[in-house]
PDB file of C-alpha atoms in Angstrom:
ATOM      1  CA  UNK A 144      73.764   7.244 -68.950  1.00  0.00           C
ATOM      2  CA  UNK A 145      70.347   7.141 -68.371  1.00  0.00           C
ATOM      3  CA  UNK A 146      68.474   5.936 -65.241  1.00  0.00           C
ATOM      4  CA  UNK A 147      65.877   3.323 -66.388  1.00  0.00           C
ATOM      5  CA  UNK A 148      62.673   2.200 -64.766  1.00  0.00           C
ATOM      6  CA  UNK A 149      60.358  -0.556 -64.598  1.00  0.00           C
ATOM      7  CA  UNK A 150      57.044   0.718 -64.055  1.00  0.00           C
ATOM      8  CA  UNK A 151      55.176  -2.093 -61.976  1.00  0.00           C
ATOM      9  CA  UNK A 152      51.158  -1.133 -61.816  1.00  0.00           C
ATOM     10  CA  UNK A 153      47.924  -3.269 -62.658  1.00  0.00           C
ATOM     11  CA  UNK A 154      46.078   0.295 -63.892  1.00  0.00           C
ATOM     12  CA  UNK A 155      47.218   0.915 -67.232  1.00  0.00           C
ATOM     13  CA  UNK A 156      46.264   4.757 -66.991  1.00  0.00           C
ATOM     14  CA  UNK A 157      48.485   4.612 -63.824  1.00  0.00           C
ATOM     15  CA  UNK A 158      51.288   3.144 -65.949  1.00  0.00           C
ATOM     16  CA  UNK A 159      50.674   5.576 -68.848  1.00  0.00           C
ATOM     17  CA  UNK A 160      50.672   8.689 -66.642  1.00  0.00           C
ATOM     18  CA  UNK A 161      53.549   7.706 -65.032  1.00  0.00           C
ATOM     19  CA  UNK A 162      55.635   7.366 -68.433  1.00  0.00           C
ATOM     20  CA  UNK A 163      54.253  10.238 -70.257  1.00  0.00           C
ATOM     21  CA  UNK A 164      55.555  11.846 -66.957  1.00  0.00           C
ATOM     22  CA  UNK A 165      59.058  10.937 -67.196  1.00  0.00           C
ATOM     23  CA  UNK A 166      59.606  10.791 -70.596  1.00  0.00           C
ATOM     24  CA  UNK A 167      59.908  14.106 -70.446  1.00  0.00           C
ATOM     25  CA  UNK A 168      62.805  13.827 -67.883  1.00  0.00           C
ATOM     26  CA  UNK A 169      66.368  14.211 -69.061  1.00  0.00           C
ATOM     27  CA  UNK A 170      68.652  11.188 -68.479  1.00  0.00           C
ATOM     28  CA  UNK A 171      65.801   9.153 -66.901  1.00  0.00           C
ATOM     29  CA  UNK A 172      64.232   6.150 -69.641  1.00  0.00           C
ATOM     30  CA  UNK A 173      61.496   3.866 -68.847  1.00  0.00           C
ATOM     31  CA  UNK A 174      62.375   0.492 -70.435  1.00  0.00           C
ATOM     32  CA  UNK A 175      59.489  -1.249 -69.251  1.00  0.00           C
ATOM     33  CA  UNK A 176      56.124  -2.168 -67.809  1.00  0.00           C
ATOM     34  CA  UNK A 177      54.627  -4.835 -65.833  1.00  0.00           C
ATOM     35  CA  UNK A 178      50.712  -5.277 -64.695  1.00  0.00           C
ATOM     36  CA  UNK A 179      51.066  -8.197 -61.942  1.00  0.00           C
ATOM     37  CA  UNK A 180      53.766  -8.840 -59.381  1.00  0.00           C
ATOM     38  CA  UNK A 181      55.140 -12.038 -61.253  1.00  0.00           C
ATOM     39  CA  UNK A 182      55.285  -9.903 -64.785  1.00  0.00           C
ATOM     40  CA  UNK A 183      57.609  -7.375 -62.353  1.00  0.00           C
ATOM     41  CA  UNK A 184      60.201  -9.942 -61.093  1.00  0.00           C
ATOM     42  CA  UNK A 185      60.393 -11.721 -64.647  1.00  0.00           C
ATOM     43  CA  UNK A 186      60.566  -8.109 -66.395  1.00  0.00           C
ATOM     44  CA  UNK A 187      63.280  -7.087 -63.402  1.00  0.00           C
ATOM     45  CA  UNK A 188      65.285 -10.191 -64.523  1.00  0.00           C
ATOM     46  CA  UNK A 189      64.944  -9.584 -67.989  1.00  0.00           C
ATOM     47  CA  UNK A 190      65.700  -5.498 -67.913  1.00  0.00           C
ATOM     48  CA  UNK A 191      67.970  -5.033 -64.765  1.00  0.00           C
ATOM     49  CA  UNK A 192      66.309  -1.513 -64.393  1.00  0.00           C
ATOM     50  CA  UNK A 193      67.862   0.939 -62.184  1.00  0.00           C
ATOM     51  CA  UNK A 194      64.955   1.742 -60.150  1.00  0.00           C
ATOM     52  CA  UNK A 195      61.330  -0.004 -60.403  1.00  0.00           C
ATOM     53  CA  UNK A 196      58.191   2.131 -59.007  1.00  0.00           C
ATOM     54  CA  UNK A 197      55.921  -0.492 -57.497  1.00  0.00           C
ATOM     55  CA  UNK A 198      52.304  -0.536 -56.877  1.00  0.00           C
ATOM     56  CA  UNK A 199      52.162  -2.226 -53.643  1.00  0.00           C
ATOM     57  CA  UNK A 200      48.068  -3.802 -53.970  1.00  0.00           C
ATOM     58  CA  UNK A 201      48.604  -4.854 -56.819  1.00  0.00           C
ATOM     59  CA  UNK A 202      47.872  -8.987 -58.201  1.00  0.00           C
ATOM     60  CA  UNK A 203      50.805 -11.068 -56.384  1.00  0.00           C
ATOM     61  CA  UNK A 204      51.548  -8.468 -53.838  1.00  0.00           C
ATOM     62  CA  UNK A 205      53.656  -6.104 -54.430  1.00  0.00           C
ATOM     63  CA  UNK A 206      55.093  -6.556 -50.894  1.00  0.00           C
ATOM     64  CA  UNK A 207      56.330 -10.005 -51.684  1.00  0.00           C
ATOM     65  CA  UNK A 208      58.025  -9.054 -55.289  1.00  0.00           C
ATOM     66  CA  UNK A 209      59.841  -5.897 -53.480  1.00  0.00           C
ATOM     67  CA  UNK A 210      61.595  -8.630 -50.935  1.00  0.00           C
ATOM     68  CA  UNK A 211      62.350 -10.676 -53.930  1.00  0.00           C
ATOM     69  CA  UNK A 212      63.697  -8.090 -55.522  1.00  0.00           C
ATOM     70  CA  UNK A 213      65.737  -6.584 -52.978  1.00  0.00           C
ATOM     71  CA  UNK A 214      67.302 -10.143 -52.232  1.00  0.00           C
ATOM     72  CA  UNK A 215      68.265 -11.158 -56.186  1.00  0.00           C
ATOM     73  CA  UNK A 216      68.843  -7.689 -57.611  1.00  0.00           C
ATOM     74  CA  UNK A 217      70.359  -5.587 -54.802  1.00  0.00           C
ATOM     75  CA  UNK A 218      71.418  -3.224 -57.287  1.00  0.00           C
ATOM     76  CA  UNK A 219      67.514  -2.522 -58.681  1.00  0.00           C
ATOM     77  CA  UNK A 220      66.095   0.025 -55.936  1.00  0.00           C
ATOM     78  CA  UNK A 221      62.170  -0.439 -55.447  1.00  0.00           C
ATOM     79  CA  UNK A 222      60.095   3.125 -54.520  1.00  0.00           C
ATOM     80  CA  UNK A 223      56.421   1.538 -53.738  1.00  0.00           C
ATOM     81  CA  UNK A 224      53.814   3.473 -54.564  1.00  0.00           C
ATOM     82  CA  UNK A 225      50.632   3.250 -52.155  1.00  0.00           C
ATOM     83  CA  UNK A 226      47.221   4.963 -51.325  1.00  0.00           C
ATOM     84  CA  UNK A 227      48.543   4.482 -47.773  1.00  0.00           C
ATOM     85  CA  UNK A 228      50.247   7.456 -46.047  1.00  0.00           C
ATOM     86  CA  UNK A 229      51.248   5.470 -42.686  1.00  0.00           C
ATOM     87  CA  UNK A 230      54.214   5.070 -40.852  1.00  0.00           C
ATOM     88  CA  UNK A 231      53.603   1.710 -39.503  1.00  0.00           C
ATOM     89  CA  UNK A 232      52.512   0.461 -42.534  1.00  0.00           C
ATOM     90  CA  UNK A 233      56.040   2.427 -43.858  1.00  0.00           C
ATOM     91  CA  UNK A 234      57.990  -0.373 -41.707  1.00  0.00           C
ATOM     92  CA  UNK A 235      56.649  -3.340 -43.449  1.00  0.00           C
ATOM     93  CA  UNK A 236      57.692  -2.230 -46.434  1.00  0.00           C
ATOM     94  CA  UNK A 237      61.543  -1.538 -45.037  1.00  0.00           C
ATOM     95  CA  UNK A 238      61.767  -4.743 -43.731  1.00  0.00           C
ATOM     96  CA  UNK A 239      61.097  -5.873 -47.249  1.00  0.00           C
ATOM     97  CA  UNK A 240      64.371  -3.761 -48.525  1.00  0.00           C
ATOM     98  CA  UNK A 241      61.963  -0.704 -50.154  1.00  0.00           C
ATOM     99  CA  UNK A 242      64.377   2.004 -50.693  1.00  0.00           C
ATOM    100  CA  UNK A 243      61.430   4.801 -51.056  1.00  0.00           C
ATOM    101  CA  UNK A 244      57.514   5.359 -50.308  1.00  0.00           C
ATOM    102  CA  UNK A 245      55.066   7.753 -52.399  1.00  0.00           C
ATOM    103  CA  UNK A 246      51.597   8.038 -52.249  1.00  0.00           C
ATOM    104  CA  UNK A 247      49.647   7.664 -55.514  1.00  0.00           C
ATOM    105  CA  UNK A 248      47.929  11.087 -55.485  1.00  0.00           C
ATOM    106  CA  UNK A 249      52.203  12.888 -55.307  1.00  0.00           C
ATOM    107  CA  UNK A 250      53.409  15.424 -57.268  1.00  0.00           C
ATOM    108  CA  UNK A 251      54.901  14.779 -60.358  1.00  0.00           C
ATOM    109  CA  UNK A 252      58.249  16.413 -59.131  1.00  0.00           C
ATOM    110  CA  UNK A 253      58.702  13.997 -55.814  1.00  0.00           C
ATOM    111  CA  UNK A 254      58.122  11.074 -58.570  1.00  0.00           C
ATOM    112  CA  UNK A 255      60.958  12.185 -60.322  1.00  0.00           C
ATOM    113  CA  UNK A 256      62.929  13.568 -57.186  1.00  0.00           C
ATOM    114  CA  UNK A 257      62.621   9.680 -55.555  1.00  0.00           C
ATOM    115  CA  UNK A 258      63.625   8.292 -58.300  1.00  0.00           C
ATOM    116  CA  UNK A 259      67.253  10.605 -58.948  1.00  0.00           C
ATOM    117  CA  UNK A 260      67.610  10.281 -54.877  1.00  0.00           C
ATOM    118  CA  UNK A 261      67.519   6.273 -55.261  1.00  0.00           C
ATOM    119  CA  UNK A 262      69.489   5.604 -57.852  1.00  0.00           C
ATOM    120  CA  UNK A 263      71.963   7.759 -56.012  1.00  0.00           C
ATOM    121  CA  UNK A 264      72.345   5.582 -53.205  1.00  0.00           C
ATOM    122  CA  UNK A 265      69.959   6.929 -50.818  1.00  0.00           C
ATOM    123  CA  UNK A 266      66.363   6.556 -50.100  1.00  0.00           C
ATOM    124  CA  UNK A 267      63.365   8.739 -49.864  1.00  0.00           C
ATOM    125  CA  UNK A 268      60.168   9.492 -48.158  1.00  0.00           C
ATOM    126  CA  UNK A 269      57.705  12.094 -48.372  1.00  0.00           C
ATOM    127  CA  UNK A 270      58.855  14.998 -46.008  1.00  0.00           C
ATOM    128  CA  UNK A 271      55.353  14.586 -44.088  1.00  0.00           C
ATOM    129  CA  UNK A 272      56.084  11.333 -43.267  1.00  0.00           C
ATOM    130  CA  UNK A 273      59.085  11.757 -42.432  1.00  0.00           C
ATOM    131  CA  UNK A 274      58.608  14.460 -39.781  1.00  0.00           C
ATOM    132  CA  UNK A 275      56.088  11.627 -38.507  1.00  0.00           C
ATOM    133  CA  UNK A 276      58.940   8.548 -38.756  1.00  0.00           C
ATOM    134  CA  UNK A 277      61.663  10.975 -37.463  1.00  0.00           C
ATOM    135  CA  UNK A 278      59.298  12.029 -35.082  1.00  0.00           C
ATOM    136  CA  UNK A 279      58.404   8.621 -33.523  1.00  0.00           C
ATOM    137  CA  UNK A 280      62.363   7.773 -33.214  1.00  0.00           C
ATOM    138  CA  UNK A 281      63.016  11.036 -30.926  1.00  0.00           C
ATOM    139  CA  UNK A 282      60.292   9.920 -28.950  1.00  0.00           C
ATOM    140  CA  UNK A 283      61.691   7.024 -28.280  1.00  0.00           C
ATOM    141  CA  UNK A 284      65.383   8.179 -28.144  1.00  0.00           C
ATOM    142  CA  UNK A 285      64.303  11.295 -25.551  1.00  0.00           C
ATOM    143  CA  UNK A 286      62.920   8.486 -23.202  1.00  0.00           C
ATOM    144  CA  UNK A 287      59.343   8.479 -24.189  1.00  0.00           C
ATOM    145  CA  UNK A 288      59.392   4.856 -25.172  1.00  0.00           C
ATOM    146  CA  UNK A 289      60.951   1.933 -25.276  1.00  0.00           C
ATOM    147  CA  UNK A 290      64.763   1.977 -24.960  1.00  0.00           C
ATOM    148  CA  UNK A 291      66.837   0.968 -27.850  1.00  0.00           C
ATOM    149  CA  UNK A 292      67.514  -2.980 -27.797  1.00  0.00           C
ATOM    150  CA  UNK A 293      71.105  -3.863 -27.262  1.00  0.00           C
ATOM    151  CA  UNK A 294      72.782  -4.588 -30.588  1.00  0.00           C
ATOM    152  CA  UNK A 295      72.247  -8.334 -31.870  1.00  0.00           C
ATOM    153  CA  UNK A 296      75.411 -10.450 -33.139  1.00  0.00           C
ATOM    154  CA  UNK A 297      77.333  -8.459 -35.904  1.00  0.00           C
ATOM    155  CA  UNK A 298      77.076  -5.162 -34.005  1.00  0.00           C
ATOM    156  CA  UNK A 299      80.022  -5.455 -32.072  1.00  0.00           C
ATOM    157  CA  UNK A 300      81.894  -6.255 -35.337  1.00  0.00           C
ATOM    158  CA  UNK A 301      81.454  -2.417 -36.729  1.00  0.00           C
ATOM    159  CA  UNK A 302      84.739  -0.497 -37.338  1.00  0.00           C
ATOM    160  CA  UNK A 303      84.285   3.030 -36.121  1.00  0.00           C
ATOM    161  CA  UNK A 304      84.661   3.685 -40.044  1.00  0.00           C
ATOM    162  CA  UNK A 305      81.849   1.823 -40.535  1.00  0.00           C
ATOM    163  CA  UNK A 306      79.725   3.465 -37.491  1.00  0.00           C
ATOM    164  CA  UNK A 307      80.872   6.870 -38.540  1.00  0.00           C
ATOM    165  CA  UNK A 308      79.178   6.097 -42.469  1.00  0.00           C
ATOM    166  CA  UNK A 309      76.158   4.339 -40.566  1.00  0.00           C
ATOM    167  CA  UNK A 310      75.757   7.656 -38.859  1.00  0.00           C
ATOM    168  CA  UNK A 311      75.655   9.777 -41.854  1.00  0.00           C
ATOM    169  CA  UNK A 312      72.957   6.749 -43.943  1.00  0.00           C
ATOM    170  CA  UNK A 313      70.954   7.753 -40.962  1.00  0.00           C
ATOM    171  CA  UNK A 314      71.223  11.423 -41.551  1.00  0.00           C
ATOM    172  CA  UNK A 315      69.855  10.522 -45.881  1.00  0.00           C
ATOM    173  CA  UNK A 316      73.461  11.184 -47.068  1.00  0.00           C
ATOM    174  CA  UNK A 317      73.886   9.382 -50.395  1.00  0.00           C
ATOM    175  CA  UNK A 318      76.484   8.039 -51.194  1.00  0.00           C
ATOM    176  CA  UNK A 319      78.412  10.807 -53.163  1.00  0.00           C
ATOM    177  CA  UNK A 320      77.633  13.205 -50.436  1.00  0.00           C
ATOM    178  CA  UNK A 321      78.921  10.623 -47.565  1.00  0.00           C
ATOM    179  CA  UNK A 322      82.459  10.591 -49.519  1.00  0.00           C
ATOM    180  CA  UNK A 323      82.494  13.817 -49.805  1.00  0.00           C
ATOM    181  CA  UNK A 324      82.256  14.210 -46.125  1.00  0.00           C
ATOM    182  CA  UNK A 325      84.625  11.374 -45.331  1.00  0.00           C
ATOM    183  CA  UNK A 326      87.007  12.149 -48.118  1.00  0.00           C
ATOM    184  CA  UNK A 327      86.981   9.095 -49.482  1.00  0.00           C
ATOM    185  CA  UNK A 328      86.215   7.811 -53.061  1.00  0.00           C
ATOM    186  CA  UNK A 329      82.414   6.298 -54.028  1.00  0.00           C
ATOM    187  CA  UNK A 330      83.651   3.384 -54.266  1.00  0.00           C
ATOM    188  CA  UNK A 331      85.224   3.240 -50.859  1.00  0.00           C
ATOM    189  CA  UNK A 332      81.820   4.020 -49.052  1.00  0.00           C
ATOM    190  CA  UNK A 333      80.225   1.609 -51.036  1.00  0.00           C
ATOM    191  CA  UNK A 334      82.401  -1.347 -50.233  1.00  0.00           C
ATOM    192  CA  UNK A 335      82.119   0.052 -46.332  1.00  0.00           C
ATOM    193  CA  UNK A 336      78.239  -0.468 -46.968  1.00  0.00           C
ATOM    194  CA  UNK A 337      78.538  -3.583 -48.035  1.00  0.00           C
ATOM    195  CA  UNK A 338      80.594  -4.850 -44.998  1.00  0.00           C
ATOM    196  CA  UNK A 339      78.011  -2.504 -42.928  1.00  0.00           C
ATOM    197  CA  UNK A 340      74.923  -4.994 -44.220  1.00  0.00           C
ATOM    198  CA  UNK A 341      77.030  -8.154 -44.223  1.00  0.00           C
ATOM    199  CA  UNK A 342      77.617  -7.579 -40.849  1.00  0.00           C
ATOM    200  CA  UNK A 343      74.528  -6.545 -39.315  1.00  0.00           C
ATOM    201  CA  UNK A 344      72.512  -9.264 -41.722  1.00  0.00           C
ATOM    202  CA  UNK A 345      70.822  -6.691 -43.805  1.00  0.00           C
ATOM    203  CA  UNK A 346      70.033  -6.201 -47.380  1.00  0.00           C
ATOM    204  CA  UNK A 347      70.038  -2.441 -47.595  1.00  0.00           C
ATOM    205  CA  UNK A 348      70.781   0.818 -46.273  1.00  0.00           C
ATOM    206  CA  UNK A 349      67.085   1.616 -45.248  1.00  0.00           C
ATOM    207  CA  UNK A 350      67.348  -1.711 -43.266  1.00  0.00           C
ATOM    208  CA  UNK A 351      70.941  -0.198 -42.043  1.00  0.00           C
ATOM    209  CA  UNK A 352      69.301   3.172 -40.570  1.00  0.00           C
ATOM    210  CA  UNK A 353      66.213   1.567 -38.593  1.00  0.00           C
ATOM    211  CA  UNK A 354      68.245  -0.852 -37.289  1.00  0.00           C
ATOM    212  CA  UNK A 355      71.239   1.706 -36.350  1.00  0.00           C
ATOM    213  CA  UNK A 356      68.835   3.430 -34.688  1.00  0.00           C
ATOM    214  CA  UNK A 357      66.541   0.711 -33.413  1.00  0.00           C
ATOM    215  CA  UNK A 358      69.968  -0.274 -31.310  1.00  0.00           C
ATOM    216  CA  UNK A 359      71.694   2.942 -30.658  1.00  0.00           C
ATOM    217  CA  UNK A 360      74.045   2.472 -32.988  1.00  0.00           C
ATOM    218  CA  UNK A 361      73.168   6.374 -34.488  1.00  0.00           C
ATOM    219  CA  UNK A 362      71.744   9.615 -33.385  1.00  0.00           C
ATOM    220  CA  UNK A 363      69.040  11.474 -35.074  1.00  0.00           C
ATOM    221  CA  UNK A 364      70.134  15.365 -35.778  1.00  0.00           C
ATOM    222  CA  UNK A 365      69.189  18.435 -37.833  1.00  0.00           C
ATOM    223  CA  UNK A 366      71.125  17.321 -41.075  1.00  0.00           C
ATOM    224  CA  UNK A 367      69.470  16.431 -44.061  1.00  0.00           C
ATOM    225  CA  UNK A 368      66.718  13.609 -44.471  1.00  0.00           C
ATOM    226  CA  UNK A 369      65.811  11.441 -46.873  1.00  0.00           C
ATOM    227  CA  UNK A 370      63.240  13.720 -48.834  1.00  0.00           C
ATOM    228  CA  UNK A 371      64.159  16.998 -50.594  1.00  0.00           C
TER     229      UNK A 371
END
């Protein structure tokens, strides 16, 4: 089955690259397009895409429509697509359940790359700006700033299932490779996930890894990241 995407842009060149880009993609269909932020959460409703790449400027805010989405249609994962290539300006969008960042001027391949890595279960960044976001989290963790906050209510709740798959979300595992790890089925992990976010107040995984590691609730390592 094909992964289908809402292409959400107020530059209809934009829009048009970006399909006559992945039509040429095997299994991945773009079923539709939307120019403003309130044409993306009424096409969203209408289309139940898989994944929707977001302009983040553009009329409505595209910040506000990715919360939206992320709250109603947890199962639709939102990459944004920005002419900003900023970490802090990367949190903002986290806290509004984004589940991957690209800058306008990417590669044709990472477009493509977020979107398979997404609809997988996990969530992507450019590896430049991830070295920087990873970067900025050993800082801190290595003592060079401010000590992770004590876990909030919910924390405490964690099985040490449920710690031991929050570990490997903060590593970029998807969710195929996390029960492959675990030995456990897809379906396991995800209903662990959901009792993960339930928990801990969340609406996705993202959410899940900043705040894991926010609290010291996870460990940064050498395994793989969210980007290729």
């Amino acid at each position: 089955m094909s992964i289908t995407v809402l292409i959400a842009d107020d530059h209809p060149l934009l829009r048009e690259g970006l399909a006559r880009i992945l039509a040429t993609e095997p299994g991945i269909e773009v079923v539709g397009e939307a120019g403003s932020a309130d044409e993306a959460l009424a096409k969203v409703e209408e289309l139940r895409p898989d994944v929707v790449l977001m302009d983040i400027s553009m009329p409505g805010g595209g910040l506000m429509a990715t919360r939206e989405i992320s709250q109603r249609f947890p199962d639709t994962g939102v990459i944004i697509l920005t002419i900003h290539d900023d970490e802090q300006y990367l949190y903002e969008l986290v806290r509004a359940g984004a589940k991957g960042y690209l800058v306008k001027d990417s590669e044709p391949r990472r477009v493509v790359e977020a979107i398979r890595h997404v609809h997988a279960g996990g969530s992507y960044l450019p590896p430049d700006l991830m070295d920087k976001v990873l970067g900025e989290f050993r800082r801190l963790q290595e003592g060079g700033g401010t000590a992770p906050e004590r876990p909030r209510t919910g924390a405490e709740a964690l099985t040490a299932r449920e710690l031991e798959i929050l570990q490997l979300i903060v590593e970029g595992r998807s969710n195929a490779q996390i029960a492959a790890a675990l030995y456990i089925s897809e379906k396991t992990v995800k209903n662990h996930i959901t009792n993960i976010l339930r928990k801990l107040d969340l609406h996705d995984r993202t959410q899940a890894a900043v705040f894991a590691l926010r609290h010291g609730l996870a460990k940064l390592d050498d395994g793989p990241d969210g980007g290729p």
